[in-house]
């Protein structure tokens, strides 16, 4: 594990990974928002469309859960990589 941590730190792969996870979390929230706005705009002109759309609560909950998982994993990786204490050798 020390070797993997060293590679992730020295090659900046860890920072890129954390940034990608945070970007994915934001993308999930933005995509859910845009999908809901798009649906609302189309549903005004075509009421039959409402029967073929998932509920807003489900869509929002799905996006929030995805974003939360991405952010938790990004936090855990950042904490593991950039902790100030040195790992104890067994």
PDB file of C-alpha atoms in Angstrom:
ATOM      1  CA  UNK A   1       0.000   0.000   0.000  1.00  0.00           C
ATOM      2  CA  UNK A   2       2.909   2.327   0.683  1.00  0.00           C
ATOM      3  CA  UNK A   3       4.135   1.882  -2.882  1.00  0.00           C
ATOM      4  CA  UNK A   4       0.718   2.697  -4.340  1.00  0.00           C
ATOM      5  CA  UNK A   5       0.421   5.757  -2.091  1.00  0.00           C
ATOM      6  CA  UNK A   6       3.869   6.948  -3.139  1.00  0.00           C
ATOM      7  CA  UNK A   7       3.041   6.594  -6.845  1.00  0.00           C
ATOM      8  CA  UNK A   8      -0.292   8.379  -6.433  1.00  0.00           C
ATOM      9  CA  UNK A   9       1.393  11.249  -4.601  1.00  0.00           C
ATOM     10  CA  UNK A  10       4.485  11.708  -6.768  1.00  0.00           C
ATOM     11  CA  UNK A  11       2.759  11.436 -10.129  1.00  0.00           C
ATOM     12  CA  UNK A  12      -0.223  13.617  -9.114  1.00  0.00           C
ATOM     13  CA  UNK A  13      -2.563  10.808 -10.109  1.00  0.00           C
ATOM     14  CA  UNK A  14      -4.217  10.998  -6.688  1.00  0.00           C
ATOM     15  CA  UNK A  15      -5.024  14.691  -7.088  1.00  0.00           C
ATOM     16  CA  UNK A  16      -6.452  14.047 -10.535  1.00  0.00           C
ATOM     17  CA  UNK A  17      -8.550  11.170  -9.185  1.00  0.00           C
ATOM     18  CA  UNK A  18      -9.980  13.328  -6.403  1.00  0.00           C
ATOM     19  CA  UNK A  19     -10.749  16.125  -8.884  1.00  0.00           C
ATOM     20  CA  UNK A  20     -12.499  13.710 -11.256  1.00  0.00           C
ATOM     21  CA  UNK A  21     -14.651  12.337  -8.443  1.00  0.00           C
ATOM     22  CA  UNK A  22     -15.684  15.838  -7.347  1.00  0.00           C
ATOM     23  CA  UNK A  23     -16.427  16.760 -10.976  1.00  0.00           C
ATOM     24  CA  UNK A  24     -18.567  13.625 -11.344  1.00  0.00           C
ATOM     25  CA  UNK A  25     -20.533  14.600  -8.244  1.00  0.00           C
ATOM     26  CA  UNK A  26     -21.226  18.054  -9.651  1.00  0.00           C
ATOM     27  CA  UNK A  27     -22.101  16.558 -13.033  1.00  0.00           C
ATOM     28  CA  UNK A  28     -24.650  14.217 -11.449  1.00  0.00           C
ATOM     29  CA  UNK A  29     -26.393  17.110  -9.697  1.00  0.00           C
ATOM     30  CA  UNK A  30     -26.324  19.371 -12.756  1.00  0.00           C
ATOM     31  CA  UNK A  31     -27.594  16.596 -15.053  1.00  0.00           C
ATOM     32  CA  UNK A  32     -30.531  15.891 -12.733  1.00  0.00           C
ATOM     33  CA  UNK A  33     -31.385  19.590 -12.584  1.00  0.00           C
ATOM     34  CA  UNK A  34     -31.211  20.025 -16.358  1.00  0.00           C
ATOM     35  CA  UNK A  35     -33.276  16.868 -16.932  1.00  0.00           C
ATOM     36  CA  UNK A  36     -35.983  18.127 -14.606  1.00  0.00           C
ATOM     37  CA  UNK A  37     -36.067  21.569 -16.219  1.00  0.00           C
ATOM     38  CA  UNK A  38     -36.203  19.989 -19.675  1.00  0.00           C
ATOM     39  CA  UNK A  39     -39.020  17.673 -18.650  1.00  0.00           C
ATOM     40  CA  UNK A  40     -41.038  20.515 -17.123  1.00  0.00           C
ATOM     41  CA  UNK A  41     -40.639  22.588 -20.284  1.00  0.00           C
ATOM     42  CA  UNK A  42     -41.774  19.713 -22.514  1.00  0.00           C
ATOM     43  CA  UNK A  43     -44.609  18.584 -20.217  1.00  0.00           C
ATOM     44  CA  UNK A  44     -46.336  21.945 -20.567  1.00  0.00           C
ATOM     45  CA  UNK A  45     -46.746  21.349 -24.303  1.00  0.00           C
ATOM     46  CA  UNK A  46     -47.418  17.599 -24.123  1.00  0.00           C
ATOM     47  CA  UNK A  47     -49.298  16.434 -20.985  1.00  0.00           C
ATOM     48  CA  UNK A  48     -49.152  12.785 -22.118  1.00  0.00           C
ATOM     49  CA  UNK A  49     -45.400  12.910 -21.520  1.00  0.00           C
ATOM     50  CA  UNK A  50     -45.944  12.969 -17.749  1.00  0.00           C
ATOM     51  CA  UNK A  51     -46.933   9.291 -17.704  1.00  0.00           C
ATOM     52  CA  UNK A  52     -43.530   8.236 -19.063  1.00  0.00           C
ATOM     53  CA  UNK A  53     -41.313  10.109 -16.634  1.00  0.00           C
ATOM     54  CA  UNK A  54     -39.901   9.032 -13.276  1.00  0.00           C
ATOM     55  CA  UNK A  55     -40.987  11.053 -10.302  1.00  0.00           C
ATOM     56  CA  UNK A  56     -39.009  14.142  -9.397  1.00  0.00           C
ATOM     57  CA  UNK A  57     -38.313  12.704  -5.944  1.00  0.00           C
ATOM     58  CA  UNK A  58     -36.741   9.555  -7.402  1.00  0.00           C
ATOM     59  CA  UNK A  59     -34.625  11.514  -9.883  1.00  0.00           C
ATOM     60  CA  UNK A  60     -33.427  13.938  -7.224  1.00  0.00           C
ATOM     61  CA  UNK A  61     -32.725  11.170  -4.723  1.00  0.00           C
ATOM     62  CA  UNK A  62     -30.755   9.249  -7.344  1.00  0.00           C
ATOM     63  CA  UNK A  63     -28.600  12.284  -8.157  1.00  0.00           C
ATOM     64  CA  UNK A  64     -28.000  13.145  -4.500  1.00  0.00           C
ATOM     65  CA  UNK A  65     -26.985   9.583  -3.650  1.00  0.00           C
ATOM     66  CA  UNK A  66     -24.570   9.431  -6.597  1.00  0.00           C
ATOM     67  CA  UNK A  67     -23.065  12.790  -5.656  1.00  0.00           C
ATOM     68  CA  UNK A  68     -22.740  11.763  -2.004  1.00  0.00           C
ATOM     69  CA  UNK A  69     -20.967   8.521  -2.900  1.00  0.00           C
ATOM     70  CA  UNK A  70     -18.561  10.337  -5.230  1.00  0.00           C
ATOM     71  CA  UNK A  71     -17.785  12.965  -2.593  1.00  0.00           C
ATOM     72  CA  UNK A  72     -17.310  10.418   0.194  1.00  0.00           C
ATOM     73  CA  UNK A  73     -14.895   8.371  -1.919  1.00  0.00           C
ATOM     74  CA  UNK A  74     -13.014  11.540  -2.940  1.00  0.00           C
ATOM     75  CA  UNK A  75     -12.739  12.572   0.713  1.00  0.00           C
ATOM     76  CA  UNK A  76     -11.494   9.159   1.809  1.00  0.00           C
ATOM     77  CA  UNK A  77      -8.878   9.034  -0.947  1.00  0.00           C
ATOM     78  CA  UNK A  78      -7.710  12.584  -0.206  1.00  0.00           C
ATOM     79  CA  UNK A  79      -7.520  11.838   3.496  1.00  0.00           C
ATOM     80  CA  UNK A  80      -5.528   8.666   2.853  1.00  0.00           C
ATOM     81  CA  UNK A  81      -3.147  10.339   0.415  1.00  0.00           C
ATOM     82  CA  UNK A  82      -2.592  13.657   2.135  1.00  0.00           C
ATOM     83  CA  UNK A  83      -2.696  12.749   5.808  1.00  0.00           C
ATOM     84  CA  UNK A  84       0.097  14.351   7.818  1.00  0.00           C
ATOM     85  CA  UNK A  85       0.825  11.325   9.965  1.00  0.00           C
ATOM     86  CA  UNK A  86       3.146   8.668   8.658  1.00  0.00           C
ATOM     87  CA  UNK A  87       1.778   5.151   8.446  1.00  0.00           C
ATOM     88  CA  UNK A  88       3.199   2.719  10.990  1.00  0.00           C
ATOM     89  CA  UNK A  89       5.118  -0.204   9.557  1.00  0.00           C
ATOM     90  CA  UNK A  90       4.223  -3.650  10.843  1.00  0.00           C
TER      91      UNK A  90
END
